[in-house]
Amino acid sequence: MKITGHFLSPNRQTEILPFETASRPIVGFARDYPTGLSSGMHSHPRAQLLYATSGVMRVDTQDSSFLVPPTTALFLPASVEHTVKMDGPVAMRALFMLEEVAQRVAKVTKVIAISGLLRELILAVCAEGVEWAREGRGDHLAALVLDEIGKAEPLPLGLRRSTDSRLRQVLEELSKCPYDRRNLEEWADVANTSSRTLARLFRTETGMSFRQWRQQARLAAALSALSTGATPTRAAAIAGFDSVPAFGAAFRGLFGITPGQARGHYFGAHDK
C-alpha cells in the first residue's frame, strides 16, 4: 500500500497486506466500519472493486468524487490514489484483483451497477478466504466475477473535482447540500467571481454546465438515500425537487430505472 498525506492506522495497514500480496487472482475483503471513518489518501498495488452490502461510501480520487451506495460498486485500477469515507456505518465486501487480471475487464475508474448475481458472487468470494483452493470453486467464482464486472452497466455517479479554489468551494458546498436552491449568480457571489467566469469554470473544469453538475449531484444523493431506505418522496426532497413525478422522470432519465425500482433492487436483494 502506498500512502500520501493522512494515513490509515498501522493496524489497518497490517490487516490489508495479505490481500495485497495473495497469490490468487481475486480475493475477497470483508470488514465493517463505523460512521465517519476516513482512510486518507492511499493506493494499492492491486485493482479493487469497492462494494458495501449496507451503508454508503464516498470515494475521492485525485480528479473525481464518487458516491457508492449498496446498489453500486466502484472499480479502481491498481495504483489509483483514493480516499474512502464512510457515510454512516458501512459493511464493506470488496475484492482485490491482480492488475493483469483486472485489466481484462476494466481499465478506468468507474461506478457499476450491482446485479443480484454479482452481489452473491462477491459475498461468495469473501467467504472463500485469501488462499482459496485452486482448480475448484474459487476458480469458478473468480471467472464469473470477472465476467459480471466486464458486463456491468457503468453509472454516472462520478463528478470531476476542480483545482480552481473558487469553483472547488462551490462544488464542496453543493456536494454537502445538493438541495441548495441558489442560482449561478448567487453561487458566483460565494466564489467571489462573476457568473460568466463561474459558468466557464464549470465547463472547463468539470465538463458540465452548472445545471448539469448540480442535477447529477442531486440525483446521486437521491440514489444514495433510496439505497439506505428513504422513500421516493423523501429522496425527491433530498434532491431538491418539489414534485415527486418530476423527480421520478429526472431520476429515470439518468439511471434508467424508477426511484421505486432503485429502492426495491437493494431491499429485495438484501432480504434474500
mmCIF file with all atom_site columns, N, CA and C in Angstrom, residues 125-151:
data_model
loop_
_atom_site.group_PDB
_atom_site.id
_atom_site.type_symbol
_atom_site.label_atom_id
_atom_site.label_alt_id
_atom_site.label_comp_id
_atom_site.label_asym_id
_atom_site.label_entity_id
_atom_site.label_seq_id
_atom_site.pdbx_PDB_ins_code
_atom_site.Cartn_x
_atom_site.Cartn_y
_atom_site.Cartn_z
_atom_site.occupancy
_atom_site.B_iso_or_equiv
_atom_site.pdbx_formal_charge
_atom_site.auth_seq_id
_atom_site.auth_comp_id
_atom_site.auth_asym_id
_atom_site.auth_atom_id
_atom_site.pdbx_PDB_model_num
ATOM 1  N N  . VAL A 1 125 ? -16.964 -14.995 -2.833  1.00 0.00 ? 125 VAL A N  1
ATOM 2  C CA . VAL A 1 125 ? -15.506 -14.857 -2.868  1.00 0.00 ? 125 VAL A CA 1
ATOM 3  C C  . VAL A 1 125 ? -14.991 -14.432 -1.497  1.00 0.00 ? 125 VAL A C  1
ATOM 4  N N  . CYS A 1 126 ? -15.710 -13.541 -0.830  1.00 0.00 ? 126 CYS A N  1
ATOM 5  C CA . CYS A 1 126 ? -15.298 -13.116 0.516   1.00 0.00 ? 126 CYS A CA 1
ATOM 6  C C  . CYS A 1 126 ? -15.304 -14.282 1.498   1.00 0.00 ? 126 CYS A C  1
ATOM 7  N N  . ALA A 1 127 ? -16.190 -15.238 1.280   1.00 0.00 ? 127 ALA A N  1
ATOM 8  C CA . ALA A 1 127 ? -16.284 -16.399 2.174   1.00 0.00 ? 127 ALA A CA 1
ATOM 9  C C  . ALA A 1 127 ? -15.212 -17.438 1.896   1.00 0.00 ? 127 ALA A C  1
ATOM 10 N N  . GLU A 1 128 ? -14.506 -17.328 0.766   1.00 0.00 ? 128 GLU A N  1
ATOM 11 C CA . GLU A 1 128 ? -13.511 -18.324 0.375   1.00 0.00 ? 128 GLU A CA 1
ATOM 12 C C  . GLU A 1 128 ? -12.183 -18.188 1.112   1.00 0.00 ? 128 GLU A C  1
ATOM 13 N N  . GLY A 1 129 ? -11.900 -17.009 1.674   1.00 0.00 ? 129 GLY A N  1
ATOM 14 C CA . GLY A 1 129 ? -10.610 -16.818 2.311   1.00 0.00 ? 129 GLY A CA 1
ATOM 15 C C  . GLY A 1 129 ? -9.574  -16.315 1.320   1.00 0.00 ? 129 GLY A C  1
ATOM 16 N N  . VAL A 1 130 ? -8.379  -16.014 1.812   1.00 0.00 ? 130 VAL A N  1
ATOM 17 C CA . VAL A 1 130 ? -7.339  -15.409 0.983   1.00 0.00 ? 130 VAL A CA 1
ATOM 18 C C  . VAL A 1 130 ? -6.665  -16.430 0.070   1.00 0.00 ? 130 VAL A C  1
ATOM 19 N N  . GLU A 1 131 ? -6.363  -17.587 0.570   1.00 0.00 ? 131 GLU A N  1
ATOM 20 C CA . GLU A 1 131 ? -5.671  -18.614 -0.227  1.00 0.00 ? 131 GLU A CA 1
ATOM 21 C C  . GLU A 1 131 ? -6.633  -19.758 -0.533  1.00 0.00 ? 131 GLU A C  1
ATOM 22 N N  . TRP A 1 132 ? -7.672  -19.450 -1.325  1.00 0.00 ? 132 TRP A N  1
ATOM 23 C CA . TRP A 1 132 ? -8.651  -20.483 -1.657  1.00 0.00 ? 132 TRP A CA 1
ATOM 24 C C  . TRP A 1 132 ? -8.040  -21.563 -2.556  1.00 0.00 ? 132 TRP A C  1
ATOM 25 N N  . ALA A 1 133 ? -8.650  -22.753 -2.492  1.00 0.00 ? 133 ALA A N  1
ATOM 26 C CA . ALA A 1 133 ? -8.118  -23.901 -3.233  1.00 0.00 ? 133 ALA A CA 1
ATOM 27 C C  . ALA A 1 133 ? -8.231  -23.680 -4.738  1.00 0.00 ? 133 ALA A C  1
ATOM 28 N N  . ARG A 1 134 ? -7.154  -23.963 -5.441  1.00 0.00 ? 134 ARG A N  1
ATOM 29 C CA . ARG A 1 134 ? -7.166  -23.819 -6.892  1.00 0.00 ? 134 ARG A CA 1
ATOM 30 C C  . ARG A 1 134 ? -7.892  -25.002 -7.540  1.00 0.00 ? 134 ARG A C  1
ATOM 31 N N  . GLU A 1 135 ? -8.276  -24.785 -8.801  1.00 0.00 ? 135 GLU A N  1
ATOM 32 C CA . GLU A 1 135 ? -8.945  -25.810 -9.598  1.00 0.00 ? 135 GLU A CA 1
ATOM 33 C C  . GLU A 1 135 ? -10.204 -26.313 -8.902  1.00 0.00 ? 135 GLU A C  1
ATOM 34 N N  . GLY A 1 136 ? -10.915 -25.387 -8.300  1.00 0.00 ? 136 GLY A N  1
ATOM 35 C CA . GLY A 1 136 ? -12.154 -25.740 -7.635  1.00 0.00 ? 136 GLY A CA 1
ATOM 36 C C  . GLY A 1 136 ? -13.129 -24.577 -7.672  1.00 0.00 ? 136 GLY A C  1
ATOM 37 N N  . ARG A 1 137 ? -13.894 -24.436 -6.609  1.00 0.00 ? 137 ARG A N  1
ATOM 38 C CA . ARG A 1 137 ? -14.942 -23.424 -6.539  1.00 0.00 ? 137 ARG A CA 1
ATOM 39 C C  . ARG A 1 137 ? -14.393 -22.004 -6.697  1.00 0.00 ? 137 ARG A C  1
ATOM 40 N N  . GLY A 1 138 ? -13.234 -21.743 -6.078  1.00 0.00 ? 138 GLY A N  1
ATOM 41 C CA . GLY A 1 138 ? -12.650 -20.412 -6.137  1.00 0.00 ? 138 GLY A CA 1
ATOM 42 C C  . GLY A 1 138 ? -12.350 -19.970 -7.552  1.00 0.00 ? 138 GLY A C  1
ATOM 43 N N  . ASP A 1 139 ? -11.807 -20.874 -8.362  1.00 0.00 ? 139 ASP A N  1
ATOM 44 C CA . ASP A 1 139 ? -11.509 -20.553 -9.755  1.00 0.00 ? 139 ASP A CA 1
ATOM 45 C C  . ASP A 1 139 ? -12.777 -20.216 -10.530 1.00 0.00 ? 139 ASP A C  1
ATOM 46 N N  . HIS A 1 140 ? -13.833 -20.978 -10.293 1.00 0.00 ? 140 HIS A N  1
ATOM 47 C CA . HIS A 1 140 ? -15.098 -20.738 -10.984 1.00 0.00 ? 140 HIS A CA 1
ATOM 48 C C  . HIS A 1 140 ? -15.693 -19.392 -10.561 1.00 0.00 ? 140 HIS A C  1
ATOM 49 N N  . LEU A 1 141 ? -15.634 -19.097 -9.266  1.00 0.00 ? 141 LEU A N  1
ATOM 50 C CA . LEU A 1 141 ? -16.158 -17.827 -8.779  1.00 0.00 ? 141 LEU A CA 1
ATOM 51 C C  . LEU A 1 141 ? -15.391 -16.650 -9.378  1.00 0.00 ? 141 LEU A C  1
ATOM 52 N N  . ALA A 1 142 ? -14.063 -16.778 -9.420  1.00 0.00 ? 142 ALA A N  1
ATOM 53 C CA . ALA A 1 142 ? -13.234 -15.703 -9.964  1.00 0.00 ? 142 ALA A CA 1
ATOM 54 C C  . ALA A 1 142 ? -13.587 -15.434 -11.428 1.00 0.00 ? 142 ALA A C  1
ATOM 55 N N  . ALA A 1 143 ? -13.755 -16.500 -12.202 1.00 0.00 ? 143 ALA A N  1
ATOM 56 C CA . ALA A 1 143 ? -14.093 -16.339 -13.618 1.00 0.00 ? 143 ALA A CA 1
ATOM 57 C C  . ALA A 1 143 ? -15.456 -15.668 -13.791 1.00 0.00 ? 143 ALA A C  1
ATOM 58 N N  . LEU A 1 144 ? -16.418 -16.063 -12.972 1.00 0.00 ? 144 LEU A N  1
ATOM 59 C CA . LEU A 1 144 ? -17.751 -15.469 -13.059 1.00 0.00 ? 144 LEU A CA 1
ATOM 60 C C  . LEU A 1 144 ? -17.740 -14.009 -12.638 1.00 0.00 ? 144 LEU A C  1
ATOM 61 N N  . VAL A 1 145 ? -16.996 -13.693 -11.585 1.00 0.00 ? 145 VAL A N  1
ATOM 62 C CA . VAL A 1 145 ? -16.891 -12.306 -11.124 1.00 0.00 ? 145 VAL A CA 1
ATOM 63 C C  . VAL A 1 145 ? -16.348 -11.417 -12.229 1.00 0.00 ? 145 VAL A C  1
ATOM 64 N N  . LEU A 1 146 ? -15.269 -11.848 -12.860 1.00 0.00 ? 146 LEU A N  1
ATOM 65 C CA . LEU A 1 146 ? -14.666 -11.055 -13.928 1.00 0.00 ? 146 LEU A CA 1
ATOM 66 C C  . LEU A 1 146 ? -15.649 -10.864 -15.079 1.00 0.00 ? 146 LEU A C  1
ATOM 67 N N  . ASP A 1 147 ? -16.388 -11.903 -15.404 1.00 0.00 ? 147 ASP A N  1
ATOM 68 C CA . ASP A 1 147 ? -17.358 -11.809 -16.487 1.00 0.00 ? 147 ASP A CA 1
ATOM 69 C C  . ASP A 1 147 ? -18.459 -10.806 -16.143 1.00 0.00 ? 147 ASP A C  1
ATOM 70 N N  . GLU A 1 148 ? -18.950 -10.836 -14.911 1.00 0.00 ? 148 GLU A N  1
ATOM 71 C CA . GLU A 1 148 ? -20.011 -9.922  -14.489 1.00 0.00 ? 148 GLU A CA 1
ATOM 72 C C  . GLU A 1 148 ? -19.527 -8.475  -14.419 1.00 0.00 ? 148 GLU A C  1
ATOM 73 N N  . ILE A 1 149 ? -18.298 -8.267  -13.949 1.00 0.00 ? 149 ILE A N  1
ATOM 74 C CA . ILE A 1 149 ? -17.747 -6.905  -13.908 1.00 0.00 ? 149 ILE A CA 1
ATOM 75 C C  . ILE A 1 149 ? -17.628 -6.346  -15.319 1.00 0.00 ? 149 ILE A C  1
ATOM 76 N N  . GLY A 1 150 ? -17.158 -7.190  -16.235 1.00 0.00 ? 150 GLY A N  1
ATOM 77 C CA . GLY A 1 150 ? -16.996 -6.751  -17.609 1.00 0.00 ? 150 GLY A CA 1
ATOM 78 C C  . GLY A 1 150 ? -18.314 -6.380  -18.270 1.00 0.00 ? 150 GLY A C  1
ATOM 79 N N  . LYS A 1 151 ? -19.394 -7.062  -17.885 1.00 0.00 ? 151 LYS A N  1
ATOM 80 C CA . LYS A 1 151 ? -20.703 -6.816  -18.490 1.00 0.00 ? 151 LYS A CA 1
ATOM 81 C C  . LYS A 1 151 ? -21.514 -5.756  -17.742 1.00 0.00 ? 151 LYS A C  1
#
